[in-house]
PDB file of C-alpha atoms in Angstrom:
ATOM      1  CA  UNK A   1       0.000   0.000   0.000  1.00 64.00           C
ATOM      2  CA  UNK A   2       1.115   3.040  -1.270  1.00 78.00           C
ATOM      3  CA  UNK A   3       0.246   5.241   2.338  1.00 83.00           C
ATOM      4  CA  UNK A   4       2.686   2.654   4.148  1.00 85.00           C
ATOM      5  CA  UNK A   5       5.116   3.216   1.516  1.00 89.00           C
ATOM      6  CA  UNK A   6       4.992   7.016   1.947  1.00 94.00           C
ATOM      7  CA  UNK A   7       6.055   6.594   5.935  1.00 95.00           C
ATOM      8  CA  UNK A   8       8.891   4.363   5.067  1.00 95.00           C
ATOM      9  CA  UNK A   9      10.389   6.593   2.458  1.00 96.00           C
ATOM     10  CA  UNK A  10       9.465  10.076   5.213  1.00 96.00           C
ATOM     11  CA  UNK A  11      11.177   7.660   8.191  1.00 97.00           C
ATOM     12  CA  UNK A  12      14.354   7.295   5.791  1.00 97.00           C
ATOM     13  CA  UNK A  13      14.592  11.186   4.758  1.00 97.00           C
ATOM     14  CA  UNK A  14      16.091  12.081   7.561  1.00 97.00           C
ATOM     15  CA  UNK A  15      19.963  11.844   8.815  1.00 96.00           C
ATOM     16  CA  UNK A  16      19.452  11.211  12.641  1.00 95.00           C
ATOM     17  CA  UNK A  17      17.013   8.533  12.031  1.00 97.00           C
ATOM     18  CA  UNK A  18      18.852   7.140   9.293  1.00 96.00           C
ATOM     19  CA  UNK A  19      21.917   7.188  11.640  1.00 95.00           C
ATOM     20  CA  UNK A  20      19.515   5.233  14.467  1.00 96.00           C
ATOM     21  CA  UNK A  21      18.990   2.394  11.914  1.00 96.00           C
ATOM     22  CA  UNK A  22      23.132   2.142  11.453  1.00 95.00           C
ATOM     23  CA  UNK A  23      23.239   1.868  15.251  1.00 94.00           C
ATOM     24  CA  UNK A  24      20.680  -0.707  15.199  1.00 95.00           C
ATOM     25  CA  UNK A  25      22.489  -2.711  12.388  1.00 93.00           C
ATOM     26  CA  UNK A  26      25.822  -2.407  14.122  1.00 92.00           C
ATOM     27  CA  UNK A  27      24.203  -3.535  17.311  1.00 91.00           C
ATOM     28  CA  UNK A  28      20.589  -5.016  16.889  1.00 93.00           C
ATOM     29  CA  UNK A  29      18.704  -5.016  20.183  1.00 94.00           C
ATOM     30  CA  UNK A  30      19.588  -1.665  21.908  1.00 95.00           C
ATOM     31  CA  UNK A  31      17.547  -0.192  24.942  1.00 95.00           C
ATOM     32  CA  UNK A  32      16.356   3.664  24.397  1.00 95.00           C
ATOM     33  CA  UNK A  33      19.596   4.351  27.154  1.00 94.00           C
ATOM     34  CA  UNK A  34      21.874   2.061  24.935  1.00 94.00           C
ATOM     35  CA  UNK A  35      20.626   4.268  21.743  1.00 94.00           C
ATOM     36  CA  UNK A  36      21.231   7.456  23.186  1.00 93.00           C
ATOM     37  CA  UNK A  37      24.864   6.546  24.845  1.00 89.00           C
ATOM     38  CA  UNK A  38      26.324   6.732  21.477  1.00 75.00           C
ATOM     39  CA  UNK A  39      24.805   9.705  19.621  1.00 84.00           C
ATOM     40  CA  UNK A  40      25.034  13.181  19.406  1.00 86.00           C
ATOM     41  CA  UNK A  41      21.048  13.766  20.382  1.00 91.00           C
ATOM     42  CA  UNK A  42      18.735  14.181  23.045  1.00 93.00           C
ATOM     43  CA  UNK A  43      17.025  11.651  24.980  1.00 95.00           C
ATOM     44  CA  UNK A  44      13.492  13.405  23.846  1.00 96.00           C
ATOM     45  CA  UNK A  45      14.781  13.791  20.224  1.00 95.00           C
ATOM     46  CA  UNK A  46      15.502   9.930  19.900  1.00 96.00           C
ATOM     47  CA  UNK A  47      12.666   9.270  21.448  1.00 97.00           C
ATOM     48  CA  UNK A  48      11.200  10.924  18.719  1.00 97.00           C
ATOM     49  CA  UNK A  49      12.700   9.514  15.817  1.00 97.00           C
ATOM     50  CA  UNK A  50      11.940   5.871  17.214  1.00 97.00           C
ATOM     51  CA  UNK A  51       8.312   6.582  17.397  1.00 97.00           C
ATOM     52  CA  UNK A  52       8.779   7.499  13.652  1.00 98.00           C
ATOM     53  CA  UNK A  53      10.630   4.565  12.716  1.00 98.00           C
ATOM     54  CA  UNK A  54       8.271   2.415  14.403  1.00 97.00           C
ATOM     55  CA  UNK A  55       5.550   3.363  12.584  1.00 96.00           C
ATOM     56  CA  UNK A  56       6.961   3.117   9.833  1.00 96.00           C
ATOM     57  CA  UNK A  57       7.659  -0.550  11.039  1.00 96.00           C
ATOM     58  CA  UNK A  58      11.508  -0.027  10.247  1.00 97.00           C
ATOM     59  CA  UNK A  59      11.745  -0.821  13.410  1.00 97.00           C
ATOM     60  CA  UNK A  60      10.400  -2.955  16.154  1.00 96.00           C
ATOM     61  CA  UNK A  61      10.180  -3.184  19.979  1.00 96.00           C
ATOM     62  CA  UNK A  62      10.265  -6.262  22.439  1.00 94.00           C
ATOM     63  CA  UNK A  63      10.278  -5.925  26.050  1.00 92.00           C
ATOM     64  CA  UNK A  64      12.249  -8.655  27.737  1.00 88.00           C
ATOM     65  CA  UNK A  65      12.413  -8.771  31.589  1.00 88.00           C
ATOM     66  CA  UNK A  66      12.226  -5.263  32.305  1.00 91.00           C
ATOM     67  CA  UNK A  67      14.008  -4.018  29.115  1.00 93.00           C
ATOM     68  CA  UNK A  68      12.302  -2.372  26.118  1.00 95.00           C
ATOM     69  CA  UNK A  69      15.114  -3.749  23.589  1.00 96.00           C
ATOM     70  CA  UNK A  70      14.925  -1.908  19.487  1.00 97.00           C
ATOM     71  CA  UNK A  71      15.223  -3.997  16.710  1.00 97.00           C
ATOM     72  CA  UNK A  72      16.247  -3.161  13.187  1.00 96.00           C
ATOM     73  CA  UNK A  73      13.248  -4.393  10.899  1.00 95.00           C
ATOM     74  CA  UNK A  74      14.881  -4.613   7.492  1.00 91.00           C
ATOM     75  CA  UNK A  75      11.081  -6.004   5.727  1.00 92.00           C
ATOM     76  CA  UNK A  76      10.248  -2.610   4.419  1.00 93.00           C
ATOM     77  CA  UNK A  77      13.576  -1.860   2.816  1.00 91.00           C
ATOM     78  CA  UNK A  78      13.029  -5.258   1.143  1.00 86.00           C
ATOM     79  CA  UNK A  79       9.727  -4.476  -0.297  1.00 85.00           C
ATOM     80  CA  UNK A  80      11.519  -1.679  -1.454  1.00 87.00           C
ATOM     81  CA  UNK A  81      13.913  -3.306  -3.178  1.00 84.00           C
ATOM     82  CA  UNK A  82      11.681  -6.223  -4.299  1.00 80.00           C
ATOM     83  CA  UNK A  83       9.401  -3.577  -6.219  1.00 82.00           C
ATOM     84  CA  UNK A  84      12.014  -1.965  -7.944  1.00 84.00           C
ATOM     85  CA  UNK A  85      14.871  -3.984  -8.443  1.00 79.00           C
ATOM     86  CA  UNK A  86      14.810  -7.210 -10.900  1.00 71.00           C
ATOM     87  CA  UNK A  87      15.604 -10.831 -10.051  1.00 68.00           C
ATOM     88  CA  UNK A  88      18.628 -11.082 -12.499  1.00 69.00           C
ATOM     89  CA  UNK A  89      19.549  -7.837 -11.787  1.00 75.00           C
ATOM     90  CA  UNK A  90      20.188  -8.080  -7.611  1.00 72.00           C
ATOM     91  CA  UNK A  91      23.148 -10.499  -8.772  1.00 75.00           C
ATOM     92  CA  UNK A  92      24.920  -7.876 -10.958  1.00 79.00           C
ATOM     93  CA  UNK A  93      24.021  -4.871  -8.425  1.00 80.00           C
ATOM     94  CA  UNK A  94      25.648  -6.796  -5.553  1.00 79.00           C
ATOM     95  CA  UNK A  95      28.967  -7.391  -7.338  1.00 82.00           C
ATOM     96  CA  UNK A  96      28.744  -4.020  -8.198  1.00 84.00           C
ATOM     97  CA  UNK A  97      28.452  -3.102  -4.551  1.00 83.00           C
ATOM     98  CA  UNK A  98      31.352  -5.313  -3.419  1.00 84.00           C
ATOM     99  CA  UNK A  99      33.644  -3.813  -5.982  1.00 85.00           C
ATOM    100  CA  UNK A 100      32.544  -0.450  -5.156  1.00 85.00           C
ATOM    101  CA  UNK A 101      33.042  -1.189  -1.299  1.00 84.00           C
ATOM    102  CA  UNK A 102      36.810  -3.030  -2.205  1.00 85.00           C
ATOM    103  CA  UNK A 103      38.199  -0.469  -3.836  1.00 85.00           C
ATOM    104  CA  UNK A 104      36.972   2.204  -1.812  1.00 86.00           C
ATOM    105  CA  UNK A 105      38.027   0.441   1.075  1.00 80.00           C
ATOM    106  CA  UNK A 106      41.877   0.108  -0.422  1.00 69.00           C
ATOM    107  CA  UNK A 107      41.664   3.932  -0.929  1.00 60.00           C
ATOM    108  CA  UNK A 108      41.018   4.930   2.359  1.00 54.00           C
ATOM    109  CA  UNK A 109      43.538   2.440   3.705  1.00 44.00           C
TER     110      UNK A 109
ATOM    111  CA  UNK B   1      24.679  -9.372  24.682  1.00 50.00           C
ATOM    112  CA  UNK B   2      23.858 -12.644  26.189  1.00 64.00           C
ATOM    113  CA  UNK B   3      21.632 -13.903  23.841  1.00 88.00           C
ATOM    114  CA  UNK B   4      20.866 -14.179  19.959  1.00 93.00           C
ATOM    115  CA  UNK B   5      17.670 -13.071  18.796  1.00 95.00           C
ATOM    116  CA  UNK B   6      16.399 -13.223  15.183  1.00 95.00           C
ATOM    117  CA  UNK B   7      13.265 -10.507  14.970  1.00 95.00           C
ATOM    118  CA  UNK B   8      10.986 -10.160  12.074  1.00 96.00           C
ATOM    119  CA  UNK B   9       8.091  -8.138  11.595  1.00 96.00           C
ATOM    120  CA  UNK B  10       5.610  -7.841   8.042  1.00 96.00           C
ATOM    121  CA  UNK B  11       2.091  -6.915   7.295  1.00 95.00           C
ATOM    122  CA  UNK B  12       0.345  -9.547   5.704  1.00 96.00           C
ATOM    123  CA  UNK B  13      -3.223  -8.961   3.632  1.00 96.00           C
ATOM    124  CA  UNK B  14      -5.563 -11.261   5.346  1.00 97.00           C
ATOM    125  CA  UNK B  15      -7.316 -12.900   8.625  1.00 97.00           C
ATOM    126  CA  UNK B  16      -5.628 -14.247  11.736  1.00 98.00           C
ATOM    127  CA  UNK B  17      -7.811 -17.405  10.856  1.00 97.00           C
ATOM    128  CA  UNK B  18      -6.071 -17.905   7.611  1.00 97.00           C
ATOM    129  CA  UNK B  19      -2.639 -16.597   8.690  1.00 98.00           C
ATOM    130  CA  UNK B  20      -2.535 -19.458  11.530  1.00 98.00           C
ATOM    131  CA  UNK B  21      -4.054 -22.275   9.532  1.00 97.00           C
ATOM    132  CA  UNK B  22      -0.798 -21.123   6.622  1.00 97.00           C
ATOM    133  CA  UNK B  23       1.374 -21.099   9.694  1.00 97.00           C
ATOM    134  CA  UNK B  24       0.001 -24.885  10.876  1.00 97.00           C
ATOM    135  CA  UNK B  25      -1.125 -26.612   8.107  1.00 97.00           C
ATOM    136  CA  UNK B  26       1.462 -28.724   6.375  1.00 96.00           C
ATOM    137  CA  UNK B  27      -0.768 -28.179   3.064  1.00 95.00           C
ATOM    138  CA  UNK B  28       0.649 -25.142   3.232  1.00 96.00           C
ATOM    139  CA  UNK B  29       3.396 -24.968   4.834  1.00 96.00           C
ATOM    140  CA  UNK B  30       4.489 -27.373   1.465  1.00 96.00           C
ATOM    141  CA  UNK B  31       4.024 -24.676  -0.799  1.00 96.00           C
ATOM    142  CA  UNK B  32       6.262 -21.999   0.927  1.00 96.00           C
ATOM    143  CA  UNK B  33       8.886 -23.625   3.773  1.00 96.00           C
ATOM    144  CA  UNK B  34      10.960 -25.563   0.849  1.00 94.00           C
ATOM    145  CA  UNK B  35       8.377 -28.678   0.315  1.00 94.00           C
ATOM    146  CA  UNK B  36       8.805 -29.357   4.227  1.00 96.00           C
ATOM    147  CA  UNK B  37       5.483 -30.426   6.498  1.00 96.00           C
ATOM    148  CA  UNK B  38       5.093 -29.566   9.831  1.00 96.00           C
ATOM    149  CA  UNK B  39       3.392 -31.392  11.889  1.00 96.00           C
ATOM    150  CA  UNK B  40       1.781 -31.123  15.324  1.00 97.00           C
ATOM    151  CA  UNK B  41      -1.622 -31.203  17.732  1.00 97.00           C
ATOM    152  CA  UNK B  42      -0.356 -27.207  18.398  1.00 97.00           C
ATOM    153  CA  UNK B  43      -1.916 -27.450  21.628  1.00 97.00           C
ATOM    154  CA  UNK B  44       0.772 -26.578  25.197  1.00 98.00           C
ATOM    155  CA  UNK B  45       2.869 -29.613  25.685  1.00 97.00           C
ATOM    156  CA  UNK B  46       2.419 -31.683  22.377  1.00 98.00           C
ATOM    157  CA  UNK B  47       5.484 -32.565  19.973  1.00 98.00           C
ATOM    158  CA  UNK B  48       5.716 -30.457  16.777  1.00 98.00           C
ATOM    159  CA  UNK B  49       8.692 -31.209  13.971  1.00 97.00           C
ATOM    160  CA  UNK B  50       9.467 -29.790  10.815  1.00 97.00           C
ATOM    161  CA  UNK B  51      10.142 -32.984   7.837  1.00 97.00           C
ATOM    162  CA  UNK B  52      12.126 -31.981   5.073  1.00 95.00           C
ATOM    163  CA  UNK B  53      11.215 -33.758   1.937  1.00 94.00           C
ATOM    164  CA  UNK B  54      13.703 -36.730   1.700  1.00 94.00           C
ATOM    165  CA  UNK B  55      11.966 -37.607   5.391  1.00 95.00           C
ATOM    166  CA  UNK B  56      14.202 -36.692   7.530  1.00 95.00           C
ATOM    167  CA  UNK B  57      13.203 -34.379  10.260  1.00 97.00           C
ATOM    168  CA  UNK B  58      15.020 -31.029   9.812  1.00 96.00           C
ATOM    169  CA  UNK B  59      13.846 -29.245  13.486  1.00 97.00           C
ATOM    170  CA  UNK B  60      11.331 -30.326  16.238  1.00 97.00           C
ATOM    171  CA  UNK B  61      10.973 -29.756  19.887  1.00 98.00           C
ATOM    172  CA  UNK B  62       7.753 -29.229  21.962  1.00 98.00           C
ATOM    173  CA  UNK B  63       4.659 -26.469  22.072  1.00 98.00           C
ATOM    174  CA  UNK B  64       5.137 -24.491  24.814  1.00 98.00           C
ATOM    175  CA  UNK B  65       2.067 -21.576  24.450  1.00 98.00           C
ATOM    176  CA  UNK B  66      -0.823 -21.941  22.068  1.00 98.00           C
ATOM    177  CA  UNK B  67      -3.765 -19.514  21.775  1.00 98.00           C
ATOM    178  CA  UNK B  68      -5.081 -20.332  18.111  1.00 97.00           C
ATOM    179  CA  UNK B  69      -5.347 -16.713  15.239  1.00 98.00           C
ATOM    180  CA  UNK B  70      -2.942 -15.107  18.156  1.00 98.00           C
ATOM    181  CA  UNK B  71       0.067 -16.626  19.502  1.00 98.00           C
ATOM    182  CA  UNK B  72       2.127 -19.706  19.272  1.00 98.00           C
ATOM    183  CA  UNK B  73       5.576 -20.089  21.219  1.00 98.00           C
ATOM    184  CA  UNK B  74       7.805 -23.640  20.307  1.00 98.00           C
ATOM    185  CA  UNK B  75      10.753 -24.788  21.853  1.00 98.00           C
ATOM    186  CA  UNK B  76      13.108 -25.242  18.660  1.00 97.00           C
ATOM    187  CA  UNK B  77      15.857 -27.627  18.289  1.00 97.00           C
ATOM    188  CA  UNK B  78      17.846 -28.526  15.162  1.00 97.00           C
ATOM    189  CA  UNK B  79      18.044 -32.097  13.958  1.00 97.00           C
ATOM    190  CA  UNK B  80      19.938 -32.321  10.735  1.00 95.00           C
ATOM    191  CA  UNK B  81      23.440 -30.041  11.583  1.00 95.00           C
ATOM    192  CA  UNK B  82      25.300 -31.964  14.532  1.00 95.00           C
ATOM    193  CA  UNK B  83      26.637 -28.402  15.023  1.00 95.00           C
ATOM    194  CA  UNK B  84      23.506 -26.741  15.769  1.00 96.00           C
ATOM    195  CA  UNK B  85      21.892 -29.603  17.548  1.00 96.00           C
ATOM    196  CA  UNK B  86      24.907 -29.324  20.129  1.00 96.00           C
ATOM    197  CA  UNK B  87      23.373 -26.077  20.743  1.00 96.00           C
ATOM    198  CA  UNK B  88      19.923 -27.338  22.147  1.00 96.00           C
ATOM    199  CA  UNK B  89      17.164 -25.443  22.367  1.00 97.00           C
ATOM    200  CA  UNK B  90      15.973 -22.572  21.100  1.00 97.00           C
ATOM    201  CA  UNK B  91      12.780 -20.896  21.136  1.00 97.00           C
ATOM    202  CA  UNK B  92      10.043 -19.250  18.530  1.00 98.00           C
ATOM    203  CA  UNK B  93       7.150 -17.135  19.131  1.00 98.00           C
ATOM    204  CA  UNK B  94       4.767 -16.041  16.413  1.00 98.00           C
ATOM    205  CA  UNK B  95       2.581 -13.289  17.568  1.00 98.00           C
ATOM    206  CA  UNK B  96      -0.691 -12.388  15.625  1.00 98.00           C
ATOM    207  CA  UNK B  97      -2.381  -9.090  15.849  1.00 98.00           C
ATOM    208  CA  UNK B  98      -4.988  -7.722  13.520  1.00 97.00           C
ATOM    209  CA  UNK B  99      -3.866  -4.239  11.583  1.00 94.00           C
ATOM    210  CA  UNK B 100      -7.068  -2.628   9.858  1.00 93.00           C
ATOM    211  CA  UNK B 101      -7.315  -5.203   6.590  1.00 94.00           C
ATOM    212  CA  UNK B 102      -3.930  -7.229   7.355  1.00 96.00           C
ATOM    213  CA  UNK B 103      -2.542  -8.643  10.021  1.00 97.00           C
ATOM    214  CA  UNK B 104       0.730  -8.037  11.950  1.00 97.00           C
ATOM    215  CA  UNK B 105       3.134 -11.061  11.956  1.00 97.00           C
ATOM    216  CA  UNK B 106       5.732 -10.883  14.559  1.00 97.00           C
ATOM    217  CA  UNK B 107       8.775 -13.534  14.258  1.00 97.00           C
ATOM    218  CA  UNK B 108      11.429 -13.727  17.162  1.00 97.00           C
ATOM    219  CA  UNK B 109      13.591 -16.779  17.281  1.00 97.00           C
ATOM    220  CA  UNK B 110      16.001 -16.962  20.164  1.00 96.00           C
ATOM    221  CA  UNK B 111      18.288 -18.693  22.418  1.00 96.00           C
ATOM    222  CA  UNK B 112      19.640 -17.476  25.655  1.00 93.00           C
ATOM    223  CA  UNK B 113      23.457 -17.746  24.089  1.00 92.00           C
ATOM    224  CA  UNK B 114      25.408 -15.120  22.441  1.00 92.00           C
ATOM    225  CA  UNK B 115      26.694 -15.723  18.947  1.00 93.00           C
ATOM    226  CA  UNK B 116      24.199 -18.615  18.005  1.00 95.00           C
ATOM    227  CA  UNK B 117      24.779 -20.394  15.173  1.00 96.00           C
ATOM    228  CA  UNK B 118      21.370 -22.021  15.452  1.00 96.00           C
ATOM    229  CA  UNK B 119      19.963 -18.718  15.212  1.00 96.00           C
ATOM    230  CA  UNK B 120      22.478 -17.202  12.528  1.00 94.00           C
ATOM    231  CA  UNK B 121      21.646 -19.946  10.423  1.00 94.00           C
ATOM    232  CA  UNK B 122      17.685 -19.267  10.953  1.00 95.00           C
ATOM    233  CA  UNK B 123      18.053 -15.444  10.287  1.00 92.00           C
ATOM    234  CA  UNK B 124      19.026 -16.589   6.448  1.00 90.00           C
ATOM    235  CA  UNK B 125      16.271 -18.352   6.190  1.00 92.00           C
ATOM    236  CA  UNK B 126      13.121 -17.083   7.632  1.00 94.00           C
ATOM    237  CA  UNK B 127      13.039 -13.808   5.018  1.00 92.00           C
ATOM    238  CA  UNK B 128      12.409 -16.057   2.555  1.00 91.00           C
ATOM    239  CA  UNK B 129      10.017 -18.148   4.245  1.00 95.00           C
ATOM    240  CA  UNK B 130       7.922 -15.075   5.070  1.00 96.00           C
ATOM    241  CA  UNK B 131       8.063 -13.127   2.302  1.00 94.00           C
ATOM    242  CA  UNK B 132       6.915 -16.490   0.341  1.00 94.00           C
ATOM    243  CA  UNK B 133       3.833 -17.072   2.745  1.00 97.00           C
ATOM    244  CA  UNK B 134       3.497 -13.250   2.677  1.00 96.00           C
ATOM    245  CA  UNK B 135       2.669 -13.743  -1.376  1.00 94.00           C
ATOM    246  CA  UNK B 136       1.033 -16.914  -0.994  1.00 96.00           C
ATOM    247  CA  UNK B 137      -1.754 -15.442   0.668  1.00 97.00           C
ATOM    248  CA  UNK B 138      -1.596 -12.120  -0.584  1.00 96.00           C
ATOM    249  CA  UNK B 139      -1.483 -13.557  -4.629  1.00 94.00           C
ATOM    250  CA  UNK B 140      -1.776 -16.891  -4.097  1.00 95.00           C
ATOM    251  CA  UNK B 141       1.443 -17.895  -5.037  1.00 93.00           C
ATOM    252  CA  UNK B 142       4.447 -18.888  -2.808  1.00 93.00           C
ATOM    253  CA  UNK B 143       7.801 -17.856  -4.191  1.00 89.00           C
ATOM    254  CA  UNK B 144       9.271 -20.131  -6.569  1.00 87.00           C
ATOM    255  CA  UNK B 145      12.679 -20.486  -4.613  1.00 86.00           C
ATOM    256  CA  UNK B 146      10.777 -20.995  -1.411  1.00 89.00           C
ATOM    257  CA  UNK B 147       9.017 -24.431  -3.555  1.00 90.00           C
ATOM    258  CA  UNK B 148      11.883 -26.705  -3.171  1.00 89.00           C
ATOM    259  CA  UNK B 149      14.260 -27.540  -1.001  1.00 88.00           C
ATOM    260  CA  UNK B 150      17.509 -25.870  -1.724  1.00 84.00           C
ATOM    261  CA  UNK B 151      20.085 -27.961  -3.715  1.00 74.00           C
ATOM    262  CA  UNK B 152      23.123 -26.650  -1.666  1.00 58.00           C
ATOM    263  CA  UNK B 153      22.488 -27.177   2.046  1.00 47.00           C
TER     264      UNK B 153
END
């Protein structure tokens, strides 16, 4: 659905929350204190951007014990890239990637 | 962290009825799980296994919660990859919730062990098993690599 859609892509457009989802992918599983520890934003303002992201269902909460823990929910970046990108294609687009990532990698090193 | 915990969640057009009979039917779980059945009462305390389709029994363990269209929570052990076996048990929890015309599928697989392999292994394969019952009930079609059972494992 094309409203759905429209959150995902408005969750995405923006650098802190974008910057939340790295966190999440370096580290899946973070409490809101774990979140906050390593950025450069306020408790209230990541607060924020979760509530955002969760609605967008790019990401997900579970409460275990007394912990509200943050997941990473790749499934609408996936849809994403199931609508637009082709099944022979994702083969050539990947190696693509890789050399992309290699050789920037070697420059930087 | 002292655990490993694969979490999934996805929208999926339809009832909690239908979602949980796809879920628990081996009819179809044939057509989207790679041509495996599983097989089970689904009521607390009853076996439940997963058979792949040379007959050998890929995972199986025991139903630990069942409340039928809402929630379903299995303890999980591999059976076919001595390495993950060694790890014992695991657990799964599906978690049902209506949302407006679809309904909310929630997927965590865990084990109370960091670094899992059990559940490294299972966070390659679930994506496809979703998205496939995800288009099986939303087109009627499961996704054609999600028919068979893969050639390579």
């Amino acid at each position: 659905m094309d409203a759905d859609l429209d959150k995902v892509f408005k969750a995405l457009a923006d650098g802190g929350r974008r910057q939340l989802l790295d966190r999440l992918h370096a580290n899946n599983g973070q409490t809101l204190g774990e979140l906050c520890g390593h950025l450069d934003m306020t408790r209230q303002a990541v607060t924020k951007h979760l509530k955002v992201l969760e609605a967008a269902n790019l990401v997900t909460t579970l409460r275990r014990g007394r912990e509200k823990l943050h997941y990473l929910n790749p499934v609408p970046i996936l849809e994403i890239a199931d609508r637009w990108i082709g099944k022979y294609e994702q083969g050539r687009l990947r190696v693509l990637a890789d050399l992309k990532a290699k050789l920037e990698g070697e420059t930087d090193g | 962290m002292a655990e490993s915990r694969f979490v999934y969640v996805t929208y999926i057009r339809t009832t909690p009825e239908r979602l949980w009979q796809a879920l628990t039917d081996p009819a179809f779980t044939l057509q989207y799980w790679c041509a495996c059945t599983l097989d089970s009462e689904w009521t607390p305390g009853s076996a439940w296994q997963i058979t792949m389709p040379d007959g050998n029994v890929a995972d199986s363990g025991e139903v630990l919660e069942a409340d039928p269209h809402k929630r379903l929570v299995l303890r999980w052990r591999n059976e076919f990859r001595p390495e993950l076996r060694e790890e014992g048990y695991s657990r799964l929890t599906y978690e049902l919730e209506p949302a407006g015309t679809s309904v909310k599928l929630t997927v965590v697989h865990e084990m109370d062990k960091p670094d899992s392999k059990l559940i490294g292994a299972v966070s390659n394969g679930w994506p496809h098993i979703l998205a496939s019952l995800k288009s099986l009930l939303e087109t009627g079609e499961s996704l054609e690599e999600t028919r068979k059972w893969p050639k390579s494992k």
